[in-house]
XYZ file of C-alpha atoms in Angstrom:
165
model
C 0.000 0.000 0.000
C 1.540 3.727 -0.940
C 0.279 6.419 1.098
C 1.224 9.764 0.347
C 2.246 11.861 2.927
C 1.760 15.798 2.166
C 5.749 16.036 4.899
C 6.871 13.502 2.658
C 9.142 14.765 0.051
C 11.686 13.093 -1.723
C 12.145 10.243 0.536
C 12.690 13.266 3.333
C 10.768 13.851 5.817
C 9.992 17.505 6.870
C 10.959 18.415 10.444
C 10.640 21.252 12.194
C 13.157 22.296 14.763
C 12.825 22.044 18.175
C 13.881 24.958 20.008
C 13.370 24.942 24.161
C 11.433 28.328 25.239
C 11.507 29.679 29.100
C 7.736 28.711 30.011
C 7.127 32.735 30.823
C 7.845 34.025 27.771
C 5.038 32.186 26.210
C 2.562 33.231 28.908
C 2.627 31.052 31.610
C 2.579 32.127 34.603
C 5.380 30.247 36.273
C 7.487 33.429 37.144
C 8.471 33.933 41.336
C 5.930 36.636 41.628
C 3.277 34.013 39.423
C 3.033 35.830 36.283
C 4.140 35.335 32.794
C 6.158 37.597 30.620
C 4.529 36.963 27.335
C 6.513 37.762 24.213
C 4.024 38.148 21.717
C 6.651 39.214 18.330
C 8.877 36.232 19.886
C 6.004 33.749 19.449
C 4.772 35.211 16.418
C 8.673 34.646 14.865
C 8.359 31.189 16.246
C 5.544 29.877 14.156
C 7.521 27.352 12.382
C 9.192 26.259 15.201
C 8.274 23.272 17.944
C 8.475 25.156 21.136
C 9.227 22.962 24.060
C 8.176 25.068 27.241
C 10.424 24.804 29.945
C 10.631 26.503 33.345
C 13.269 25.030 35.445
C 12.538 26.947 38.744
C 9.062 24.590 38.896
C 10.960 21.907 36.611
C 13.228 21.654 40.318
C 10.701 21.889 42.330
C 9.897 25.725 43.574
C 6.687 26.834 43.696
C 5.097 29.498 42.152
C 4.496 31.991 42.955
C 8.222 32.338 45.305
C 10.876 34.223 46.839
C 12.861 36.166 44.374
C 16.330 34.881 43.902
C 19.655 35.892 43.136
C 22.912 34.035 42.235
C 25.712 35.335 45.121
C 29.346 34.884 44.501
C 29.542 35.051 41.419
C 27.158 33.519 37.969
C 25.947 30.143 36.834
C 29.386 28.841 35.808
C 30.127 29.891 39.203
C 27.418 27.673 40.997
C 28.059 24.720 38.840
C 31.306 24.647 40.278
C 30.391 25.100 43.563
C 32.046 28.344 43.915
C 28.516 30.401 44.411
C 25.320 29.935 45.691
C 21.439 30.904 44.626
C 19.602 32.268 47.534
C 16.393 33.784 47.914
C 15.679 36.932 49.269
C 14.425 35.445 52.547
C 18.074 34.379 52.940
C 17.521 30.558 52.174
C 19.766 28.513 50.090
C 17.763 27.521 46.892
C 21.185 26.207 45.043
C 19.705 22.286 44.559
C 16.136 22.760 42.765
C 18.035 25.778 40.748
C 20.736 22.690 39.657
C 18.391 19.982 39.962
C 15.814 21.942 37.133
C 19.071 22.791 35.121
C 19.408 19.153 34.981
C 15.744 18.609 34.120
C 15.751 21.352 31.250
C 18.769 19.152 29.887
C 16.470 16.164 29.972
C 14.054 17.301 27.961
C 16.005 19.183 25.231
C 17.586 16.135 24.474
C 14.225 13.950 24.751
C 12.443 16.255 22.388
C 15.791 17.015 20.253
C 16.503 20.598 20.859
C 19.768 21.840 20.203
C 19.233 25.258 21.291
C 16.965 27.634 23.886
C 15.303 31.185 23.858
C 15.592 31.768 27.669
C 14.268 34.455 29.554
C 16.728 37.810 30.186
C 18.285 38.270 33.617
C 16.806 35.270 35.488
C 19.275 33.423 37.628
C 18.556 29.912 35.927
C 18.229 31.546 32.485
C 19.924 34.616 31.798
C 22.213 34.422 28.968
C 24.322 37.227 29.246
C 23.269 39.243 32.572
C 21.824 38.722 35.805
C 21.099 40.221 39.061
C 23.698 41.422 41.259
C 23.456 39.161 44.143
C 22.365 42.269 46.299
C 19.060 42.317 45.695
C 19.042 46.120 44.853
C 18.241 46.021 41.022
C 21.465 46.096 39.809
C 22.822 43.585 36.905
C 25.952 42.255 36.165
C 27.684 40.024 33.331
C 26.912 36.499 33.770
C 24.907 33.899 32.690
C 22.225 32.109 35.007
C 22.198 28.511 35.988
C 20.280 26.585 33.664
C 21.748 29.016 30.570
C 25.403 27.577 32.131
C 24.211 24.140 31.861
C 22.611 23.917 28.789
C 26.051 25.570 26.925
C 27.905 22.908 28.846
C 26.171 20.433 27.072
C 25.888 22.224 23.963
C 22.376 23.154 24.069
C 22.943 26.840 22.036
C 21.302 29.717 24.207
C 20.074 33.332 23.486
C 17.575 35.443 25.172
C 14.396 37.054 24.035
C 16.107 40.430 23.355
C 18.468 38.761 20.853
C 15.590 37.568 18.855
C 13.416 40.550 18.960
């Protein structure tokens, strides 16, 4: 029996990619203060794409909504070593569920097949190129968050939002 398939072209079939999306950005409200940062333009560039939602805070077991956190002592890079810590502003060491949903986000961007991630600006798991200070006074500095760090250690490609418009 030959059943044509409208994908099927040339003995290829037609994939989409797979790109990993911080949950927020495409509405959900899974942000520490329970709302969602939705990126309309973002989603509307996306349209060809299979977004895998991810939001590792939850994906490691905080709840939302929850204490805003901060990485202290440094970035990501710097937790994954064990050099710095994630704390909340209640003063509570949040470190594991921020590593343990960095490991989770890894799980399922290989399950699904992602190679890369649009990750949500200045978040301590997925800021790509700046995060809070550590102070909890507003300030940023260079640095990438925790689940951003992983990912590029396992060559999951990263950006944020603002790179892609």
């Amino acid at each position: 029996m030959n059943i044509e398939n409208p994908k099927h072209k040339e003995g290829m079939m037609a994939v989409k990619r797979v790109i990993l999306i911080s949950a927020c950005l495409l509405g959900c409200k899974c942000r520490y203060d329970g709302t969602g940062k939705r990126h309309q333009s973002l989603i509307e560039r996306l349209s060809d794409v299979d977004c895998v939602p991810v939001c590792p805070e939850e994906l490691g077991g905080l709840p939302t909504p929850r204490p805003r956190a901060e990485i202290q002592g440094g970035d990501g890079q710097d937790v994954l070593n064990g050099h710095a810590q994630v704390v909340s502003e209640r003063g509570q060491d949040v470190t594991e569920p921020f590593i343990r949903g960095a490991q989770r986000t890894l799980e399922i961007a290989r399950t699904s097949g992602a190679t890369e991630a649009i990750l949500k600006s200045r978040s301590p798991s997925c800021g790509c190129h700046h995060i809070a200070s550590g102070k909890f006074d507003g300030t940023l500095h260079e640095g990438k968050g925790v689940t951003a760090a992983f990912l590029e250690r396992h060559g999951i490609r990263v950006q944020s939002e603002r790179e892609i418009g």
